[in-house]
Coordinates of C-alpha atoms and ligand atoms in Angstrom, one line a residue:
X12 CA -31.7 -30.9 17.4
X13 CA -30.2 -30.2 14.1
X14 CA -33.5 -28.8 12.9
X15 CA -33.6 -26.6 15.9
X16 CA -30.2 -25.3 15.1
X17 CA -31.2 -24.9 11.5
X18 CA -34.0 -22.6 12.4
X19 CA -31.8 -20.1 13.9
X20 CA -29.3 -20.3 11.1
X21 CA -26.5 -22.3 12.8
X22 CA -26.6 -25.4 10.5
X23 CA -26.8 -23.1 7.4
X24 CA -23.5 -21.6 8.5
X25 CA -21.5 -24.9 7.9
X26 CA -22.1 -25.2 4.2
X27 CA -21.5 -21.5 3.8
X28 CA -18.1 -22.0 5.6
X29 CA -17.2 -24.9 3.3
X30 CA -18.1 -22.8 0.3
X31 CA -15.9 -20.0 1.5
X32 CA -13.0 -22.4 2.0
X33 CA -13.4 -23.9 -1.4
X34 CA -13.6 -20.4 -2.9
X35 CA -10.4 -19.5 -1.2
X36 CA -8.7 -22.6 -2.4
X37 CA -9.8 -21.9 -6.0
X38 CA -8.6 -18.4 -5.7
X39 CA -5.2 -19.5 -4.4
X40 CA -4.8 -21.9 -7.3
X41 CA -5.5 -19.1 -9.8
X42 CA -3.3 -16.7 -8.0
X43 CA -0.4 -19.1 -8.4
X44 CA -0.5 -18.3 -12.2
X45 CA -1.6 -14.7 -12.0
X46 CA 1.9 -13.2 -12.5
X47 CA 2.9 -15.5 -15.4
X48 CA -0.4 -14.8 -17.1
X49 CA 0.0 -11.0 -16.7
X50 CA -3.2 -10.7 -14.7
X51 CA -1.8 -8.6 -11.9
X52 CA -1.9 -4.8 -12.4
X53 CA -0.3 -2.0 -10.6
X54 CA -2.6 1.0 -10.1
X55 CA -1.5 4.3 -8.7
X56 CA -3.1 6.9 -6.4
X57 CA -1.6 10.4 -6.1
X58 CA -0.3 11.9 -2.9
X59 CA -0.1 15.7 -2.6
X60 CA 1.4 18.3 -0.3
X61 CA -0.4 21.1 1.6
X62 CA -0.5 23.2 -1.6
X63 CA -2.2 20.3 -3.5
X64 CA 1.0 19.7 -5.5
X65 CA 1.6 16.1 -6.4
X66 CA 4.6 14.7 -4.6
X67 CA 4.2 11.0 -5.2
X68 CA 1.9 8.1 -5.5
X69 CA 1.0 4.8 -3.8
X70 CA 1.1 1.5 -5.8
X71 CA -2.1 -0.5 -5.3
X72 CA -2.5 -4.0 -6.7
X73 CA -5.5 -5.1 -8.8
X74 CA -6.1 -8.6 -10.1
X75 CA -7.8 -8.9 -13.5
X76 CA -9.2 -12.4 -13.2
X77 CA -10.3 -14.0 -16.5
X78 CA -13.7 -15.1 -15.1
X79 CA -14.3 -13.0 -12.0
X80 CA -13.2 -9.6 -13.4
X81 CA -11.3 -7.1 -11.4
X82 CA -10.5 -8.3 -7.9
X83 CA -9.6 -5.9 -5.1
X84 CA -6.5 -6.5 -3.0
X85 CA -8.7 -6.8 0.1
X86 CA -10.0 -10.0 -1.4
X87 CA -6.7 -11.6 -2.6
X88 CA -3.9 -10.2 -0.5
X89 CA -5.0 -12.2 2.6
X90 CA -4.9 -15.4 0.3
X91 CA -1.5 -14.4 -1.0
X92 CA -0.3 -13.9 2.6
X93 CA -1.5 -17.2 3.9
X94 CA -0.2 -19.2 1.0
X95 CA 3.2 -17.5 0.9
X96 CA 2.5 -16.3 -2.7
X97 CA 2.9 -12.7 -1.3
X98 CA 6.6 -13.1 -1.5
X99 CA 6.7 -13.5 -5.2
X100 CA 3.9 -11.0 -5.8
X101 CA 5.5 -8.5 -3.5
X102 CA 8.8 -8.8 -5.3
X103 CA 7.1 -8.2 -8.6
X104 CA 5.4 -5.0 -7.3
X105 CA 8.8 -3.8 -6.0
X106 CA 10.3 -4.4 -9.5
X107 CA 7.4 -2.4 -11.1
X108 CA 8.0 0.4 -8.6
X109 CA 11.7 0.6 -9.3
X110 CA 11.2 0.6 -13.0
X111 CA 8.4 3.3 -12.9
X112 CA 10.6 5.4 -10.6
X113 CA 13.5 5.3 -13.1
X114 CA 11.1 6.1 -16.0
X115 CA 9.8 9.1 -14.1
X116 CA 13.2 10.5 -13.1
X117 CA 14.4 10.0 -16.7
X118 CA 11.6 12.4 -17.6
X119 CA 12.6 14.9 -14.9
X120 CA 9.9 13.9 -12.4
X121 CA 11.0 13.2 -8.9
X122 CA 7.9 11.6 -7.5
X123 CA 8.1 9.3 -4.4
X124 CA 6.5 5.9 -4.9
X125 CA 5.0 4.1 -2.0
X126 CA 4.8 0.3 -2.0
X127 CA 2.8 -1.8 0.5
X128 CA 4.9 -4.5 2.2
X129 CA 3.0 -7.2 4.0
X130 CA 4.3 -8.8 7.2
X131 CA 5.2 -12.1 5.7
X132 CA 7.0 -10.5 2.8
X133 CA 9.0 -8.3 5.2
X134 CA 10.0 -11.3 7.3
X135 CA 11.4 -13.4 4.5
X136 CA 15.3 -13.4 4.5
X137 CA 15.6 -12.1 0.9
X138 CA 13.7 -8.9 1.4
X139 CA 16.7 -6.6 1.6
X140 CA 18.7 -8.3 -1.2
X141 CA 15.5 -8.3 -3.4
X142 CA 15.1 -4.6 -3.0
X143 CA 18.8 -4.0 -3.7
X144 CA 18.5 -6.0 -6.8
X145 CA 15.6 -4.0 -8.2
X146 CA 17.2 -0.7 -7.3
X147 CA 20.4 -1.7 -9.1
X148 CA 18.7 -3.3 -12.1
X149 CA 16.5 -0.1 -12.7
X150 CA 18.9 2.6 -11.6
X151 CA 16.1 4.1 -9.5
X152 CA 16.9 6.6 -6.7
X153 CA 16.4 4.7 -3.4
X154 CA 15.3 8.0 -1.7
X155 CA 12.2 8.0 -3.8
X156 CA 11.1 4.5 -2.6
X157 CA 8.8 4.5 0.4
X158 CA 7.9 1.1 2.0
X159 CA 4.6 1.1 3.8
X160 CA 4.6 -1.3 6.7
X161 CA 2.0 -2.2 9.3
X162 CA 2.1 -1.6 13.0
X163 CA 2.0 -5.4 13.7
X164 CA 5.3 -5.7 12.0
X165 CA 6.8 -3.2 14.4
X166 CA 5.9 -5.3 17.5
X167 CA 6.2 -8.8 16.1
X168 CA 9.9 -9.1 16.0
X169 CA 11.6 -5.8 16.8
X170 CA 15.1 -7.1 16.3
X171 CA 14.5 -8.4 12.7
X172 CA 12.5 -5.3 11.9
X173 CA 15.1 -2.9 13.1
X174 CA 18.0 -4.7 11.4
X175 CA 16.2 -4.8 8.0
X176 CA 15.1 -1.2 8.3
X177 CA 18.5 -0.1 9.2
X178 CA 20.1 -1.7 6.2
X179 CA 17.5 -0.3 3.8
X180 CA 17.7 3.1 5.4
X181 CA 21.4 3.3 4.8
X182 CA 20.6 3.0 1.1
X183 CA 18.1 5.9 1.4
X184 CA 14.9 3.9 1.4
X185 CA 12.1 5.3 3.6
X186 CA 9.6 3.7 5.9
X187 CA 6.0 4.7 6.5
X188 CA 3.6 3.1 9.0
X189 CA 0.3 2.4 7.2
X190 CA -3.1 2.6 8.8
X191 CA -1.5 4.1 11.9
X192 CA -3.8 4.0 14.9
X193 CA -5.6 0.8 14.0
X194 CA -2.9 -1.5 15.5
X195 CA -1.1 -1.9 18.8
X196 CA 2.4 -0.5 18.3
X197 CA 4.0 1.0 21.3
X198 CA 5.4 4.5 21.0
X199 CA 8.7 3.3 22.5
X200 CA 9.1 0.8 19.6
X201 CA 8.3 3.5 17.1
X202 CA 11.2 5.6 18.5
X203 CA 13.7 2.7 18.0
X204 CA 13.0 2.4 14.3
X205 CA 14.3 4.6 11.4
X206 CA 10.8 5.7 10.4
X207 CA 10.1 8.6 8.1
X208 CA 6.3 8.9 8.2
X209 CA 2.9 7.8 9.6
X210 CA -0.2 7.4 7.6
X211 CA -3.4 8.2 9.5
X212 CA -6.0 5.5 8.7
X213 CA -8.9 6.7 6.7
X214 CA -11.5 5.5 9.2
X215 CA -10.2 8.2 11.6
X216 CA -10.1 10.9 8.8
X217 CA -13.6 10.1 7.6
X218 CA -15.4 11.2 10.8
X219 CA -12.8 13.5 12.3
X220 CA -14.6 16.8 11.2
X221 CA -17.8 15.6 13.0
X222 CA -16.9 13.1 15.7
X223 CA -15.0 14.3 18.8
X224 CA -13.4 10.9 19.4
X225 CA -12.0 10.6 15.9
X226 CA -10.9 14.2 16.1
X227 CA -9.0 13.5 19.3
X228 CA -7.3 10.5 17.8
X229 CA -6.2 12.4 14.7
X230 CA -4.8 15.2 16.9
X231 CA -3.0 12.6 19.1
X232 CA -1.4 11.0 16.1
X233 CA -0.2 14.4 14.7
X234 CA 1.2 15.3 18.1
X235 CA 3.1 12.0 18.4
X236 CA 4.5 12.4 14.9
X237 CA 5.6 16.0 15.7
X238 CA 7.4 14.8 18.8
X239 CA 9.1 11.9 17.0
X240 CA 10.0 14.1 14.0
X241 CA 7.9 12.1 11.5
X242 CA 5.9 13.4 8.6
X243 CA 2.2 12.5 8.3
X244 CA 0.0 11.5 5.4
X245 CA -3.8 11.7 5.9
X246 CA -5.5 8.8 4.1
X247 CA -9.0 8.7 2.6
X248 CA -9.3 12.5 2.2
X249 CA -12.5 12.7 0.3
X250 CA -13.8 16.2 1.0
X251 CA -12.4 19.8 1.5
X252 CA -13.7 19.4 5.1
X253 CA -11.3 16.4 5.6
X254 CA -8.4 18.3 4.2
X255 CA -9.1 21.5 6.2
X256 CA -9.4 19.5 9.4
X257 CA -6.0 17.8 8.9
X258 CA -4.3 20.9 7.5
X259 CA -5.4 23.1 10.5
X260 CA -3.8 20.5 12.8
X261 CA -0.5 20.3 11.1
X262 CA -0.9 17.4 8.6
X263 CA 1.1 18.3 5.5
X264 CA 0.5 15.4 3.1
X265 CA -2.8 14.0 1.7
X266 CA -4.1 11.1 -0.3
X267 CA -7.7 10.3 -1.2
X268 CA -10.5 10.6 -3.7
X269 CA -10.4 14.4 -3.4
X270 CA -7.0 14.4 -5.2
X271 CA -7.5 11.4 -7.4
X272 CA -8.8 7.8 -7.5
X273 CA -6.3 5.0 -8.1
X274 CA -5.6 4.6 -11.8
X275 CA -4.0 1.9 -14.0
X276 CA -0.2 2.4 -14.4
X277 CA -0.4 3.3 -18.1
X278 CA -3.1 6.0 -17.4
X279 CA -1.1 7.4 -14.5
X280 CA 2.0 7.6 -16.7
X281 CA 0.1 9.1 -19.6
X282 CA -1.2 11.9 -17.3
X283 CA 2.2 12.4 -15.7
X284 CA 4.1 12.6 -19.0
X285 CA 1.4 14.1 -21.1
X286 CA 3.5 17.0 -22.3
X287 CA 6.5 14.9 -23.0
X288 CA 5.5 11.7 -24.8
X289 CA 2.9 10.2 -27.1
X290 CA 0.6 7.4 -25.8
X291 CA 2.7 4.8 -27.7
X292 CA 5.8 5.9 -25.9
X293 CA 4.2 5.8 -22.4
X294 CA 2.8 2.4 -23.2
X295 CA 6.2 1.1 -24.2
X296 CA 7.7 2.5 -21.0
X297 CA 5.8 0.1 -18.9
X298 CA 7.3 -3.0 -20.5
X299 CA 8.8 -5.2 -17.8
X300 CA 12.5 -5.3 -16.8
X301 CA 14.1 -8.6 -15.7
Ligands
C2E1 P1 -3.9 0.7 2.1 O1 -2.5 0.5 1.8 O2 -4.3 1.4 3.3 O3 -4.4 1.6 0.8 C1 -5.4 2.5 0.8 C2 -6.7 2.0 0.4 O4 -7.7 3.0 0.5 C3 -6.8 1.6 -1.1 O5 -7.7 0.5 -1.2 C4 -7.3 2.9 -1.8 O6 -8.0 2.6 -3.0 C5 -8.4 3.3 -0.7 N1 -8.7 4.7 -0.8 C6 -7.8 5.7 -1.2 N2 -8.4 6.9 -1.1 C7 -9.6 6.7 -0.6 C8 -10.7 7.6 -0.2 O7 -10.7 8.8 -0.4 N3 -11.9 7.0 0.3 C9 -12.0 5.6 0.4 N4 -13.1 5.1 0.9 N5 -10.9 4.8 0.1 C10 -9.8 5.3 -0.4 P2 -7.3 -0.7 -2.1 O8 -6.6 -0.3 -3.4 O9 -8.6 -1.5 -2.3 O10 -6.3 -1.5 -1.3 C11 -6.7 -2.1 -0.1 C12 -5.5 -2.6 0.7 O11 -4.8 -3.7 0.0 C13 -4.4 -1.6 0.9 O12 -4.7 -0.7 1.9 C14 -3.2 -2.4 1.2 O13 -3.2 -2.8 2.6 C15 -3.5 -3.7 0.4 N6 -2.6 -3.7 -0.8 C16 -2.8 -3.1 -2.0 N7 -1.8 -3.3 -2.8 C17 -0.9 -4.1 -2.2 C18 0.4 -4.6 -2.5 O14 1.0 -4.4 -3.5 N8 1.0 -5.4 -1.5 C19 0.4 -5.6 -0.3 N9 1.0 -6.4 0.6 N10 -0.8 -5.1 0.1 C20 -1.5 -4.3 -0.9
MG2 MG1 -0.8 1.5 1.9
MG3 MG1 -3.4 2.8 4.4
MG4 MG1 -6.1 1.8 5.1

């Protein structure tokens, strides 16, 4: 019987599963030390307005693993979420954002910085105090901080979500719903939260110019946003056709390879402050705050 199963690949699946579990376990062990060993890196991808002018950037994590090389967040964020390490990692990213924000405003550049907040990180009781701490320690302007949350967060525990969002909004911090349209949030819930923005998921943007269903979804999202008074960022804008499609339907902000790939923090800062500082100065600006 086992042989029979083996022939159609079912028995082969079990060792593969065990391997995946072991791999995950090893990754989790390594991730535990990643911050202390300086293996985590913040990369930034620009966001632009309808004129193509840079208005901000999204922070995207990368893990430079000593043996495995550069690991994408899609591979390790789920591990960080499940193990609870996301709380420490997420706090570190917030600190980086606050410090970078202060550095940029000190050089006369008011760019908004968007930070991804995972559900487990949002749920922890110290979320608000942690963000307040970084804002105070850095002197960053809270109005330049955008927290990207997921739709699942909105429906999971509306009371906790609303309370935390209200407190942070009072400080000036803004909220953006990431990958909008891929989850199950109800429009009624969206209305109850102090949201500033929706990000159209790139899977819709990708085919919108050629696929009638994706086109309808994008138009629907833009219409909902208009009625709720929210601004919209189109994600995954790779071609002028993507941009034009969004622009013609009222989308005013864009992010994607057409405008720039994610870049390491020091490179981003170097580009950003090219006229103002030497490379040594920009490198020194990214030294950590405590
Ligand atoms: P996301 O927040 O939706 O970020 C957008 C992703 O799309 C990024 O992938 C970005 O590199 C990619 N992207 C941007 N423009 C284009 C484009 O034009 N075409 C295509 N095909 N892709 C594009 P990345 O950097 O691999 O990040 C994946 C996800 O990992 C993020 O999705 C976010 O959910 C998560 N993530 C990244 N950094 C953090 C973090 O600091 N904390 C948490 N909790 N999650 C993070
Ligand atoms: Mg995001
Ligand atoms: Mg997104
Ligand atoms: Mg996405």
